Amino acid sequence: MTELITTVQDFMTGPYGTYVIYAGTFLGVLLLYTGLSSFLSRREMRSEALSRRMRLIDKGATTPELLALLKPDTKHGLLNRLPFVGDLPVTMLQAGIFMSPKTFMMICVTIFVCVLAIFAAITAPSPAVAIAFVVGFVLPITIVRNKRTTRINALISQLPDSLDLIARGLRVGHPLNTSVKAVAEEMADPIGSEFGIIFDQVSYGDDLPDAFAEFAERIDVEDVHYLSASIGIQHGTGGDLARVISILANVIRDRIAMRRRIRAITSEGRLTGIFLSVLPVAILGFTHISTPSYFGGVADDPMFNPMMMAIATFILLNFIVLRRLVNFRL
């Protein structure tokens, strides 16, 4: 056993030990990313539960309890005043993550401390802090933001079908509130829970236009704002709401098709921008790993740090400009 330990120590301190550490670090970050993604995007089969709201109702939750859990207050608290993470409560709500933002930040702090303690023993303090910050804060927040984008896109793709369902209900004589309830009960998340919140708000005493206005503010997407405006105008002036909602469903469906067409046309430009932005960083990292003396030999030169800052600035500007050139908003 002693000989085995000695052999392992000699290997880790040898020329290949550094590569093993980097490979282990990459594998650990990959496993952390996969674990967080799986934890934040757990799903149940449609046959088990149609939406989160229906599951809560099945457990006996009352209307105030549903609204407190599915529509928490995101406008107050210390976290809203912090830079970079001030929008985290709203982002988590839009992502469908019903965890307290304070709990989420405590988990991030715990990951940061653990990673810092691990890397502080094998590398210099500055790289250890940088790696711990990326793994503990940047990576989890990026996962939340990506989940928000995925959920918003899923909601928008469900919106035309839900509007068609509402229009059919209005044509056969059902009131709007009953049609909203049908969407909440018959369609899956995320649209099912969101329309369920609207129905619960109306059942608890809110006006229907106000409930749709809060829905638009909560999701903050143009298509949902159009729906909220249509409901508000019809509620104040009257008119054929079923026809308005049917037209709006067709408009949203055409906008979705146009977005997909534009994304397909610009896919080559987006991949080129990503490649040109990642390539310099990859070359720098590979050179530093394979030949540490390449940059280490001139690190003491007074022009080294200004030149590295200039290179990093130009790489960042290159990424921003290329992204703006191929990122169209419709």
XYZ file of C-alpha atoms in Angstrom:
330
model
C 0.000 0.000 0.000
C 2.841 2.375 0.853
C 4.495 1.705 -2.496
C 1.190 2.383 -4.280
C 0.750 5.711 -2.496
C 4.353 6.660 -3.308
C 3.840 5.765 -6.957
C 0.667 7.881 -7.124
C 2.430 10.838 -5.476
C 5.344 10.575 -7.891
C 2.948 10.464 -10.831
C 0.981 13.507 -9.627
C 4.157 15.523 -9.137
C 5.544 14.421 -12.490
C 5.009 16.016 -15.897
C 1.631 14.287 -16.393
C 0.239 15.239 -13.000
C -0.812 18.680 -14.205
C -2.807 17.164 -17.062
C -4.568 14.829 -14.637
C -5.519 17.779 -12.414
C -6.887 19.755 -15.364
C -8.791 16.713 -16.641
C -10.243 16.114 -13.177
C -11.229 19.772 -12.922
C -12.971 19.656 -16.299
C -14.783 16.443 -15.367
C -15.875 17.923 -12.015
C -17.251 21.084 -13.637
C -19.049 18.980 -16.254
C -20.621 16.788 -13.578
C -21.634 19.871 -11.571
C -23.251 21.443 -14.641
C -25.087 18.210 -15.473
C -26.251 17.785 -11.888
C -27.543 21.334 -11.581
C -29.273 21.076 -14.956
C -30.980 17.844 -13.928
C -31.979 19.294 -10.551
C -33.385 22.506 -12.006
C -35.226 20.833 -14.886
C -36.836 17.799 -13.264
C -39.977 16.738 -15.114
C -42.805 14.327 -14.525
C -44.729 12.356 -17.109
C -47.857 14.029 -18.485
C -49.944 11.109 -17.240
C -48.753 11.767 -13.676
C -49.569 15.478 -13.557
C -50.644 17.995 -16.159
C -49.164 21.054 -14.453
C -47.631 22.165 -11.196
C -50.818 23.926 -10.189
C -52.888 20.761 -10.701
C -50.445 18.801 -8.574
C -50.785 21.349 -5.789
C -54.567 21.270 -6.051
C -54.454 17.490 -5.868
C -52.526 17.837 -2.599
C -55.278 20.071 -1.200
C -53.661 23.500 -1.560
C -56.030 26.466 -1.202
C -56.193 29.443 -3.570
C -54.127 31.774 -1.302
C -51.495 29.043 -0.915
C -51.380 28.554 -4.696
C -50.902 32.266 -5.329
C -48.265 32.603 -2.587
C -46.206 29.763 -4.071
C -46.727 30.286 -7.806
C -46.718 34.107 -7.730
C -44.240 35.148 -5.002
C -43.216 38.739 -4.351
C -40.134 39.533 -6.443
C -39.958 43.308 -6.031
C -38.746 43.592 -2.458
C -35.729 42.337 -0.585
C -32.017 42.929 -0.268
C -31.197 40.773 -3.306
C -32.988 43.207 -5.643
C -30.502 45.952 -4.712
C -27.388 43.934 -5.547
C -25.637 44.374 -8.917
C -25.639 41.566 -11.527
C -28.081 39.432 -9.479
C -30.773 42.021 -8.778
C -33.066 40.414 -11.359
C -32.479 36.898 -10.027
C -35.892 36.618 -8.223
C -37.725 37.552 -11.427
C -35.486 35.299 -13.520
C -36.097 32.333 -11.203
C -39.850 32.944 -11.322
C -39.811 33.115 -15.121
C -37.682 29.954 -15.183
C -40.272 28.103 -13.102
C -37.880 27.596 -10.185
C -39.896 28.049 -7.008
C -36.883 28.063 -4.730
C -36.225 31.052 -2.517
C -33.569 33.327 -4.085
C -31.867 33.520 -0.692
C -31.642 29.720 -0.556
C -30.256 29.674 -4.091
C -27.594 32.243 -3.212
C -26.655 30.294 -0.073
C -26.133 27.197 -2.241
C -23.945 29.261 -4.586
C -21.897 30.557 -1.642
C -21.465 26.996 -0.338
C -20.248 25.785 -3.743
C -17.892 28.769 -3.961
C -16.339 28.022 -0.560
C -15.955 24.293 -1.286
C -14.358 24.829 -4.701
C -12.104 27.543 -3.293
C -10.927 25.219 -0.516
C -10.135 22.490 -3.054
C -8.271 24.641 -5.578
C -6.454 26.733 -2.982
C -4.448 23.621 -2.128
C -3.321 22.933 -5.699
C -2.951 26.356 -7.322
C -2.268 30.013 -6.614
C -4.868 32.122 -4.719
C -5.934 34.272 -7.696
C -6.730 31.382 -10.081
C -8.412 29.519 -7.215
C -10.729 32.469 -6.506
C -11.480 32.897 -10.219
C -12.322 29.202 -10.690
C -14.434 29.132 -7.513
C -16.327 32.261 -8.622
C -17.080 30.774 -12.036
C -18.177 27.407 -10.642
C -20.011 28.787 -7.610
C -21.806 31.810 -9.085
C -21.447 32.198 -12.850
C -22.305 28.600 -13.735
C -25.483 28.250 -11.563
C -26.811 31.667 -12.598
C -26.126 30.829 -16.259
C -28.084 27.587 -15.855
C -31.022 29.513 -14.358
C -30.973 32.052 -17.196
C -30.827 29.277 -19.809
C -33.744 27.515 -18.126
C -35.668 30.804 -18.165
C -35.092 31.154 -21.910
C -36.168 27.547 -22.497
C -39.340 27.971 -20.435
C -40.288 31.275 -22.082
C -39.812 29.735 -25.525
C -41.949 26.755 -24.518
C -44.670 29.080 -23.225
C -44.678 31.118 -26.441
C -44.929 27.938 -28.535
C -47.965 26.865 -26.456
C -49.640 30.269 -26.547
C -51.310 29.999 -30.012
C -52.929 26.659 -29.130
C -54.143 28.023 -25.804
C -55.628 31.079 -27.527
C -57.388 28.827 -30.041
C -58.844 26.864 -27.124
C -60.072 30.101 -25.518
C -61.574 31.302 -28.819
C -63.464 28.026 -29.288
C -64.812 28.287 -25.757
C -66.001 31.847 -26.361
C -67.715 30.872 -29.638
C -69.807 28.188 -27.932
C -70.900 30.637 -25.264
C -68.522 30.043 -22.360
C -67.391 33.116 -20.402
C -63.727 34.096 -20.664
C -62.965 32.986 -17.111
C -64.260 29.477 -17.846
C -62.181 29.302 -21.036
C -59.093 30.315 -19.062
C -59.860 27.547 -16.576
C -60.066 25.051 -19.452
C -56.567 26.056 -20.596
C -55.264 25.696 -17.033
C -56.724 22.186 -16.708
C -56.099 20.782 -20.184
C -52.692 22.160 -21.183
C -49.314 21.246 -19.698
C -46.724 23.492 -18.115
C -45.695 26.213 -18.427
C -48.878 27.632 -19.963
C -51.103 25.490 -17.746
C -49.731 26.857 -14.484
C -49.605 30.448 -15.757
C -53.264 30.426 -16.845
C -54.078 28.636 -13.612
C -52.583 31.584 -11.720
C -54.813 33.924 -13.750
C -57.889 31.846 -12.910
C -56.941 31.707 -9.219
C -56.445 35.478 -9.118
C -59.879 36.072 -10.629
C -61.439 33.546 -8.252
C -59.774 35.381 -5.361
C -61.274 38.724 -6.394
C -58.988 40.317 -9.028
C -60.394 41.711 -12.266
C -59.650 39.657 -15.367
C -57.776 42.484 -17.204
C -55.619 43.062 -14.109
C -54.808 39.352 -13.896
C -53.762 39.292 -17.570
C -51.761 42.505 -17.073
C -49.846 40.879 -14.193
C -49.319 37.801 -16.371
C -47.780 40.005 -19.077
C -45.600 41.787 -16.511
C -44.505 38.493 -14.999
C -43.514 36.897 -18.328
C -42.455 40.182 -20.040
C -42.798 38.990 -23.639
C -44.302 41.052 -26.466
C -46.803 38.368 -27.522
C -48.176 38.163 -23.983
C -48.378 41.962 -23.786
C -50.473 41.899 -26.990
C -52.833 39.403 -25.340
C -53.097 41.538 -22.209
C -53.852 44.656 -24.266
C -56.539 42.808 -26.260
C -58.262 41.609 -23.081
C -58.083 45.089 -21.546
C -59.487 46.841 -24.634
C -62.293 44.310 -25.033
C -63.186 44.563 -21.360
C -63.503 48.344 -21.643
C -65.129 48.751 -25.071
C -66.679 45.376 -25.940
C -66.446 43.602 -29.282
C -65.902 40.159 -30.765
C -63.213 38.870 -28.432
C -63.206 35.382 -29.986
C -62.254 36.834 -33.386
C -59.581 39.073 -31.855
C -58.027 36.150 -29.985
C -58.092 33.939 -33.109
C -56.318 36.628 -35.133
C -53.794 37.098 -32.349
C -53.141 33.328 -32.279
C -52.410 33.363 -36.017
C -50.134 36.406 -35.653
C -48.154 34.757 -32.849
C -47.875 31.540 -34.864
C -46.528 33.497 -37.859
C -44.051 35.346 -35.622
C -42.770 32.030 -34.247
C -42.304 30.698 -37.788
C -40.469 33.884 -38.800
C -38.146 33.666 -35.774
C -37.270 30.068 -36.636
C -36.627 30.986 -40.258
C -34.334 33.848 -39.243
C -32.510 31.622 -36.759
C -31.886 29.040 -39.489
C -30.603 31.699 -41.897
C -28.222 33.190 -39.311
C -26.995 29.870 -37.884
C -23.768 29.943 -39.906
C -22.974 33.489 -38.778
C -23.673 32.637 -35.133
C -21.413 29.572 -35.239
C -18.701 31.632 -36.921
C -18.939 34.273 -34.188
C -18.694 31.648 -31.448
C -15.742 29.946 -33.142
C -13.833 33.203 -33.672
C -14.448 34.198 -30.042
C -13.503 30.854 -28.478
C -10.485 30.132 -30.692
C -8.105 32.780 -29.191
C -8.990 31.689 -25.651
C -8.466 28.018 -26.561
C -5.095 28.766 -28.184
C -4.025 30.770 -25.131
C -5.034 27.988 -22.734
C -3.421 25.212 -24.795
C -0.197 27.206 -25.155
C -0.089 27.919 -21.418
C -0.586 24.218 -20.601
C 1.786 22.773 -23.184
C 4.519 25.453 -22.966
C 4.246 27.424 -19.704
C 7.466 29.308 -20.464
C 5.993 30.815 -23.654
C 4.096 33.474 -21.678
C 5.893 32.942 -18.370
C 9.183 34.096 -19.857
C 7.807 37.573 -20.605
C 5.373 37.884 -17.693
C 7.740 40.230 -15.855
C 7.855 42.698 -18.737
C 6.010 45.956 -17.881
C 4.076 45.778 -21.161
C 2.789 42.238 -20.515
C -0.275 43.127 -18.432
C -1.417 46.061 -20.652
C -1.071 43.903 -23.756
C -3.026 41.030 -22.182
C -5.764 43.472 -21.139
C -5.880 44.856 -24.681
C -6.130 41.343 -26.150
C -8.941 40.412 -23.746
C -10.773 43.648 -24.605
C -10.535 43.020 -28.339
C -11.731 39.424 -27.922
C -14.736 40.658 -25.938
C -15.500 43.380 -28.494
C -15.198 40.822 -31.293
C -17.759 38.610 -29.561
C -20.177 41.504 -28.940
C -19.957 42.877 -32.504
C -20.387 39.470 -34.143
C -23.329 38.683 -31.860
C -25.028 41.973 -32.717
C -24.547 41.327 -36.417
C -26.376 37.994 -36.371
C -28.815 38.498 -33.462
C -32.100 39.789 -34.883
C -35.058 40.703 -32.699
C -38.567 40.111 -34.022
